[in-house]
Short mmCIF file of C-alpha atoms and ligand atoms in Angstrom, two decimals:
data_model
loop_
_atom_site.label_atom_id
_atom_site.label_comp_id
_atom_site.label_asym_id
_atom_site.label_seq_id
_atom_site.Cartn_x
_atom_site.Cartn_y
_atom_site.Cartn_z
CA MET A 8 234.79 -115.16 -67.38
CA GLN A 9 233.31 -114.47 -70.81
CA ILE A 10 234.70 -111.38 -72.51
CA LEU A 11 232.05 -109.95 -74.83
CA LYS A 12 233.45 -107.35 -77.18
CA ASP A 13 230.38 -106.60 -79.23
CA ILE A 14 226.60 -106.54 -79.02
CA GLU A 15 226.23 -109.79 -80.96
CA SER A 16 228.35 -111.78 -78.51
CA LEU A 17 226.51 -110.12 -75.61
CA GLN A 18 223.16 -111.20 -77.11
CA GLN A 19 224.40 -114.78 -77.54
CA TRP A 20 225.56 -114.98 -73.94
CA LEU A 21 222.29 -113.48 -72.70
CA SER A 22 220.08 -115.78 -74.77
CA GLU A 23 221.56 -118.87 -73.09
CA ILE A 24 220.90 -117.41 -69.65
CA LYS A 25 217.38 -116.28 -70.51
CA LYS A 26 216.57 -119.76 -71.83
CA GLN A 27 217.45 -121.08 -68.38
CA GLN A 28 215.30 -118.32 -66.77
CA LYS A 29 218.22 -117.25 -64.59
CA THR A 30 218.58 -113.76 -63.10
CA ILE A 31 221.18 -111.24 -64.22
CA GLY A 32 222.79 -108.56 -62.08
CA PHE A 33 224.40 -105.75 -64.07
CA VAL A 34 227.26 -103.46 -63.00
CA PRO A 35 228.01 -100.69 -65.50
CA THR A 36 231.45 -99.03 -65.12
CA MET A 37 233.99 -96.99 -67.02
CA GLY A 38 236.86 -99.28 -66.00
CA ALA A 39 240.08 -98.50 -64.10
CA LEU A 40 238.48 -100.77 -61.53
CA HIS A 41 239.05 -100.63 -57.78
CA GLU A 42 237.52 -102.18 -54.66
CA GLY A 43 234.49 -99.85 -54.98
CA HIS A 44 233.57 -101.44 -58.29
CA LEU A 45 234.33 -104.93 -56.96
CA ALA A 46 231.95 -104.34 -54.03
CA LEU A 47 229.17 -103.83 -56.60
CA ILE A 48 230.13 -107.07 -58.36
CA LYS A 49 230.14 -108.93 -55.05
CA ALA A 50 226.71 -107.50 -54.13
CA SER A 51 225.36 -108.61 -57.50
CA LYS A 52 226.83 -112.10 -57.17
CA LYS A 53 224.98 -112.55 -53.88
CA GLN A 54 221.60 -111.62 -55.35
CA ASN A 55 221.68 -112.98 -58.92
CA ASP A 56 222.48 -116.17 -60.81
CA TYR A 57 224.81 -114.32 -63.22
CA THR A 58 226.72 -111.05 -62.97
CA LEU A 59 227.67 -108.97 -65.97
CA CYS A 60 230.03 -106.02 -65.71
CA SER A 61 230.41 -103.51 -68.52
CA ILE A 62 233.41 -101.28 -69.16
CA PHE A 63 232.66 -98.42 -71.48
CA ILE A 64 234.18 -94.95 -71.25
CA ASN A 65 231.10 -93.12 -72.40
CA PRO A 66 232.07 -90.11 -74.51
CA THR A 67 228.64 -88.44 -74.26
CA GLN A 68 228.90 -87.91 -70.51
CA PHE A 69 232.19 -85.99 -70.66
CA ASN A 70 231.62 -82.27 -70.95
CA ASN A 71 235.39 -81.77 -71.09
CA SER A 72 237.28 -83.53 -73.90
CA GLU A 73 240.58 -83.37 -72.01
CA ASP A 74 238.98 -85.17 -69.07
CA LEU A 75 237.86 -87.89 -71.52
CA ALA A 76 241.33 -88.16 -73.06
CA ARG A 77 242.98 -88.43 -69.63
CA TYR A 78 240.50 -90.93 -68.19
CA PRO A 79 242.58 -93.97 -67.06
CA ARG A 80 242.39 -97.09 -69.25
CA THR A 81 243.60 -100.34 -67.63
CA GLU A 82 241.75 -103.08 -69.51
CA GLN A 83 244.10 -105.99 -68.79
CA LYS A 84 244.23 -105.30 -65.08
CA ASP A 85 240.45 -104.75 -64.99
CA SER A 86 239.64 -108.09 -66.57
CA GLN A 87 242.05 -109.84 -64.19
CA MET A 88 240.35 -108.19 -61.20
CA LEU A 89 236.95 -109.27 -62.48
CA GLN A 90 238.18 -112.83 -62.98
CA ASN A 91 239.48 -112.84 -59.41
CA VAL A 92 236.03 -112.04 -58.00
CA GLN A 93 234.42 -114.54 -60.39
CA CYS A 94 232.38 -112.09 -62.36
CA ASP A 95 230.60 -114.13 -65.04
CA ALA A 96 230.98 -111.83 -68.02
CA LEU A 97 232.51 -108.55 -69.12
CA PHE A 98 230.94 -106.47 -71.89
CA MET A 99 233.42 -104.00 -73.40
CA PRO A 100 232.13 -102.63 -76.69
CA GLN A 101 233.80 -100.05 -78.92
CA ALA A 102 232.33 -96.52 -78.99
CA GLN A 103 231.54 -96.97 -82.69
CA GLU A 104 229.16 -99.82 -81.92
CA ILE A 105 227.32 -97.99 -79.16
CA TYR A 106 227.19 -94.69 -81.06
CA PRO A 107 227.29 -95.57 -84.79
CA ASN A 108 225.92 -92.08 -85.53
CA GLN A 109 225.94 -88.78 -83.72
CA ASN A 110 223.07 -89.14 -81.24
CA VAL A 111 219.97 -87.04 -81.77
CA LEU A 112 218.05 -88.06 -78.63
CA GLN A 113 218.65 -85.70 -75.69
CA LEU A 114 217.42 -86.77 -72.27
CA SER A 115 216.77 -84.10 -69.68
CA PHE A 116 216.44 -84.62 -65.95
CA GLY A 117 214.83 -81.28 -65.13
CA TYR A 118 215.81 -79.70 -61.82
CA LEU A 119 218.34 -82.50 -61.11
CA GLU A 120 220.49 -81.02 -63.87
CA THR A 121 220.47 -77.56 -62.33
CA LEU A 122 222.26 -78.46 -59.11
CA MET A 123 225.68 -79.78 -58.01
CA GLU A 124 227.11 -82.12 -60.69
CA GLY A 125 224.42 -81.07 -63.16
CA LYS A 126 225.25 -77.40 -62.71
CA PHE A 127 229.02 -77.79 -63.02
CA ARG A 128 229.03 -80.48 -65.71
CA PRO A 129 226.45 -79.36 -68.26
CA GLY A 130 225.26 -82.25 -70.42
CA HIS A 131 226.82 -84.86 -68.12
CA PHE A 132 223.57 -86.44 -66.95
CA ALA A 133 222.07 -86.40 -70.44
CA GLY A 134 225.06 -88.57 -71.43
CA VAL A 135 224.71 -90.81 -68.36
CA GLY A 136 220.98 -91.23 -69.02
CA LEU A 137 221.59 -92.14 -72.64
CA ILE A 138 224.28 -94.77 -72.03
CA VAL A 139 222.49 -96.32 -69.06
CA SER A 140 219.26 -96.54 -71.09
CA LYS A 141 221.11 -98.17 -73.99
CA LEU A 142 222.81 -100.65 -71.67
CA PHE A 143 219.59 -101.47 -69.81
CA HIS A 144 217.88 -102.17 -73.15
CA LEU A 145 220.73 -104.35 -74.34
CA VAL A 146 221.22 -106.32 -71.12
CA GLN A 147 217.70 -106.34 -69.61
CA PRO A 148 218.99 -107.24 -66.16
CA GLN A 149 216.77 -107.99 -63.16
CA ARG A 150 218.96 -105.77 -60.96
CA ALA A 151 221.51 -103.02 -61.62
CA TYR A 152 224.12 -101.86 -59.12
CA PHE A 153 225.40 -98.33 -58.55
CA GLY A 154 227.59 -96.66 -55.92
CA GLN A 155 226.42 -94.05 -53.42
CA LYS A 156 229.65 -92.17 -54.12
CA ASP A 157 227.88 -90.82 -57.22
CA LEU A 158 224.78 -89.83 -55.29
CA GLN A 159 223.31 -87.55 -57.94
CA GLN A 160 223.91 -90.19 -60.62
CA CYS A 161 221.90 -92.60 -58.45
CA ALA A 162 219.04 -90.06 -58.33
CA VAL A 163 219.16 -89.65 -62.11
CA ILE A 164 219.09 -93.41 -62.67
CA GLN A 165 216.25 -93.91 -60.22
CA CYS A 166 214.34 -91.21 -62.09
CA LEU A 167 215.09 -92.92 -65.42
CA VAL A 168 213.94 -96.34 -64.17
CA GLN A 169 210.76 -94.99 -62.57
CA GLU A 170 209.69 -92.62 -65.30
CA LEU A 171 210.56 -94.88 -68.25
CA ASN A 172 209.34 -98.06 -66.50
CA PHE A 173 212.53 -100.08 -66.88
CA PRO A 174 211.57 -103.45 -65.38
CA LEU A 175 214.52 -103.75 -63.02
CA GLU A 176 215.57 -102.99 -59.48
CA VAL A 177 218.22 -100.34 -58.80
CA ILE A 178 220.50 -101.27 -55.90
CA ILE A 179 222.63 -98.52 -54.33
CA CYS A 180 225.77 -99.75 -52.55
CA PRO A 181 227.77 -97.82 -49.92
CA THR A 182 230.93 -95.89 -50.80
CA ILE A 183 234.12 -97.90 -50.39
CA ARG A 184 237.04 -95.90 -48.98
CA GLU A 185 240.78 -96.25 -48.64
CA PRO A 186 241.88 -97.00 -45.05
CA ASN A 187 242.66 -93.25 -44.72
CA GLY A 188 239.07 -92.31 -45.66
CA LEU A 189 239.60 -91.19 -49.26
CA ALA A 190 236.67 -92.39 -51.38
CA MET A 191 237.98 -94.84 -53.97
CA SER A 192 237.82 -93.44 -57.48
CA SER A 193 239.39 -94.26 -60.82
CA ARG A 194 240.56 -90.63 -60.84
CA ASN A 195 242.67 -91.14 -57.69
CA GLN A 196 245.24 -92.86 -59.93
CA ARG A 197 246.01 -89.46 -61.44
CA LEU A 198 246.99 -88.00 -58.06
CA SER A 199 250.56 -87.97 -56.76
CA GLU A 200 251.10 -89.85 -53.49
CA GLU A 201 251.28 -86.55 -51.63
CA ALA A 202 248.01 -85.40 -53.16
CA GLN A 203 246.32 -88.72 -52.29
CA GLN A 204 247.20 -87.99 -48.68
CA LYS A 205 245.95 -84.39 -48.90
CA ALA A 206 242.72 -85.59 -50.56
CA THR A 207 241.74 -87.35 -47.33
CA GLN A 208 240.82 -83.87 -46.07
CA ILE A 209 237.80 -83.96 -48.37
CA TYR A 210 236.21 -86.78 -46.36
CA GLN A 211 237.45 -85.24 -43.12
CA THR A 212 235.62 -82.03 -44.04
CA LEU A 213 232.39 -83.96 -44.60
CA LEU A 214 232.74 -85.59 -41.18
CA ASN A 215 233.45 -82.22 -39.52
CA ILE A 216 230.34 -80.78 -41.12
CA GLN A 217 228.29 -83.72 -39.86
CA ILE A 218 229.59 -83.04 -36.33
CA LEU A 219 228.64 -79.35 -36.57
CA ILE A 220 225.13 -80.25 -37.74
CA GLU A 221 224.78 -82.74 -34.89
CA GLN A 222 225.76 -79.90 -32.54
CA GLN A 223 222.88 -77.85 -33.99
CA GLN A 224 225.34 -75.48 -35.70
CA ASN A 225 225.22 -74.06 -39.21
CA PRO A 226 228.44 -75.14 -40.98
CA LEU A 227 227.84 -72.68 -43.81
CA GLU A 228 227.96 -69.69 -41.46
CA GLN A 229 231.11 -67.57 -41.90
CA GLN A 230 232.61 -68.49 -38.50
CA HIS A 231 232.60 -72.19 -39.48
CA LEU A 232 232.94 -71.98 -43.25
CA THR A 233 236.01 -69.73 -43.31
CA PRO A 234 238.27 -72.13 -41.32
CA ILE A 235 236.89 -75.11 -43.30
CA LEU A 236 237.82 -73.49 -46.63
CA LYS A 237 241.17 -72.25 -45.29
CA HIS A 238 242.11 -75.75 -44.16
CA LEU A 239 241.23 -77.18 -47.59
CA THR A 240 243.20 -74.46 -49.37
CA GLN A 241 246.21 -75.23 -47.17
CA ASN A 242 245.97 -78.77 -48.52
CA ASP A 243 245.84 -77.49 -52.14
CA ILE A 244 242.16 -78.44 -52.43
CA THR A 245 239.88 -76.04 -54.32
CA ILE A 246 236.19 -76.46 -53.66
CA GLU A 247 233.79 -76.39 -56.59
CA TYR A 248 230.68 -76.86 -54.45
CA LEU A 249 229.82 -77.83 -50.92
CA GLU A 250 226.12 -78.49 -50.38
CA ILE A 251 223.91 -79.69 -47.56
CA VAL A 252 220.88 -81.31 -49.18
CA ASP A 253 217.93 -83.63 -48.66
CA ALA A 254 219.33 -87.04 -49.66
CA GLN A 255 216.05 -87.97 -51.33
CA THR A 256 215.42 -84.90 -53.50
CA LEU A 257 218.97 -83.43 -53.48
CA LEU A 258 217.41 -80.01 -52.87
CA SER A 259 219.38 -77.63 -50.66
CA LEU A 260 218.44 -77.57 -46.98
CA GLU A 261 218.25 -74.40 -44.92
CA TYR A 262 219.45 -74.10 -41.34
CA PRO A 263 218.04 -75.26 -38.91
CA TYR A 264 218.22 -78.65 -40.63
CA PRO A 265 215.22 -80.97 -40.28
CA LYS A 266 215.64 -84.04 -38.09
CA GLN A 267 213.28 -86.51 -39.77
CA ILE A 268 215.04 -86.76 -43.10
CA THR A 269 218.36 -88.16 -44.30
CA ILE A 270 220.82 -85.33 -44.88
CA ALA A 271 223.52 -85.57 -47.56
CA VAL A 272 226.63 -83.42 -47.44
CA CYS A 273 228.08 -83.32 -50.95
CA ILE A 274 231.36 -81.94 -52.16
CA ALA A 275 233.25 -81.53 -55.43
CA ALA A 276 236.83 -80.33 -55.36
CA TYR A 277 239.96 -80.06 -57.47
CA LEU A 278 243.40 -81.24 -56.47
CA GLU A 279 246.30 -81.36 -58.96
CA GLU A 280 243.67 -80.58 -61.63
CA VAL A 281 241.83 -83.81 -60.80
CA ARG A 282 238.15 -83.43 -60.01
CA LEU A 283 237.01 -85.47 -57.01
CA ILE A 284 233.54 -85.87 -55.51
CA ASP A 285 232.36 -87.35 -52.24
CA ASN A 286 229.34 -87.30 -49.93
CA ILE A 287 228.07 -88.63 -46.63
CA LEU A 288 224.53 -89.43 -45.58
CA PHE A 289 223.17 -89.26 -42.05
CA LYS A 290 220.16 -88.59 -39.88
CA TYR A 291 220.65 -86.77 -36.62
P1 LIG B 4 232.62 -95.41 -62.73
O1 LIG B 4 233.49 -96.47 -63.31
O2 LIG B 4 233.38 -94.35 -61.98
O3 LIG B 4 231.62 -94.86 -63.70
O4 LIG B 4 231.77 -96.13 -61.60
C1 LIG B 4 230.99 -97.27 -61.88
C2 LIG B 4 230.12 -97.55 -60.69
O5 LIG B 4 230.94 -97.77 -59.54
C3 LIG B 4 229.20 -96.37 -60.36
O6 LIG B 4 227.94 -96.89 -59.96
C4 LIG B 4 229.91 -95.72 -59.20
O7 LIG B 4 229.05 -95.00 -58.34
C5 LIG B 4 230.51 -96.93 -58.50
N1 LIG B 4 231.62 -96.52 -57.64
C6 LIG B 4 232.67 -95.74 -57.99
N2 LIG B 4 233.47 -95.55 -56.92
C7 LIG B 4 232.91 -96.20 -55.88
C8 LIG B 4 233.25 -96.36 -54.51
N3 LIG B 4 234.34 -95.81 -53.98
N4 LIG B 4 232.44 -97.11 -53.74
C9 LIG B 4 231.32 -97.69 -54.25
N5 LIG B 4 230.94 -97.57 -55.54
C10 LIG B 4 231.72 -96.84 -56.34
#
């Protein structure tokens, strides 16, 4: 695997591939890789001649500087994992090269920034939009791969690609989970073993809500919501938001929930001061 530490070496690697008119699949990440990331690499390898992964902990998408400072950094292990799945190249630039100056450009994603992640992490999607745009311009891939675990990020990126006419296809891959159901996340590393066990209740809650919806019930009604929240509290989980939305628009749905559309149940919660998100999609 080629390790490309700056834009110049990235451009050299890309120029060879473009000369051969081969396709490139691109998987942007912030490192601390796990099987969720590797699933994106594997999906890209199936559909493209070459797969490029990037690892860049993007400072502009962190609205909390402590969160940025505590973000796990495991470069050696990451590059070994990428080698093992035969990723073709890894781009890992320094922040100084990506942001030589304080950025002036501010992207805005309208209503998408007023709900769920956008509401609780002001400025987050402006930062995501900026780094993804920069990386798309630098790499010019035919396809780019993202995980459904970050559902709202997928919506933001689809908006970016459509409205700014990036000539590439966005591929959304399913959420990879631990055998106990916990959605894999780089942040899980910061949880104690006990908390990792308790965190499985986040996914369990999503499944319970799906069951209630399938039984034509309203999970957000007091009689259902109170025991749901109590159970999470007993497991030291504090909910930031719990939303039942249209998976396409991410707008909140009112009970009775429509049957023709894909419903997303989305959650953000804290456990041992670690912020975790998860969601499930279904039609009923
Ligand atoms: P991150 O390194 O957390 O920024 O994630 C990089 C990419 O991996 C994003 O597209 C995420 O949505 C995706 N991803 C993270 N966790 C998972 C998971 N458990 N399953 C599938 N994709 C994931």
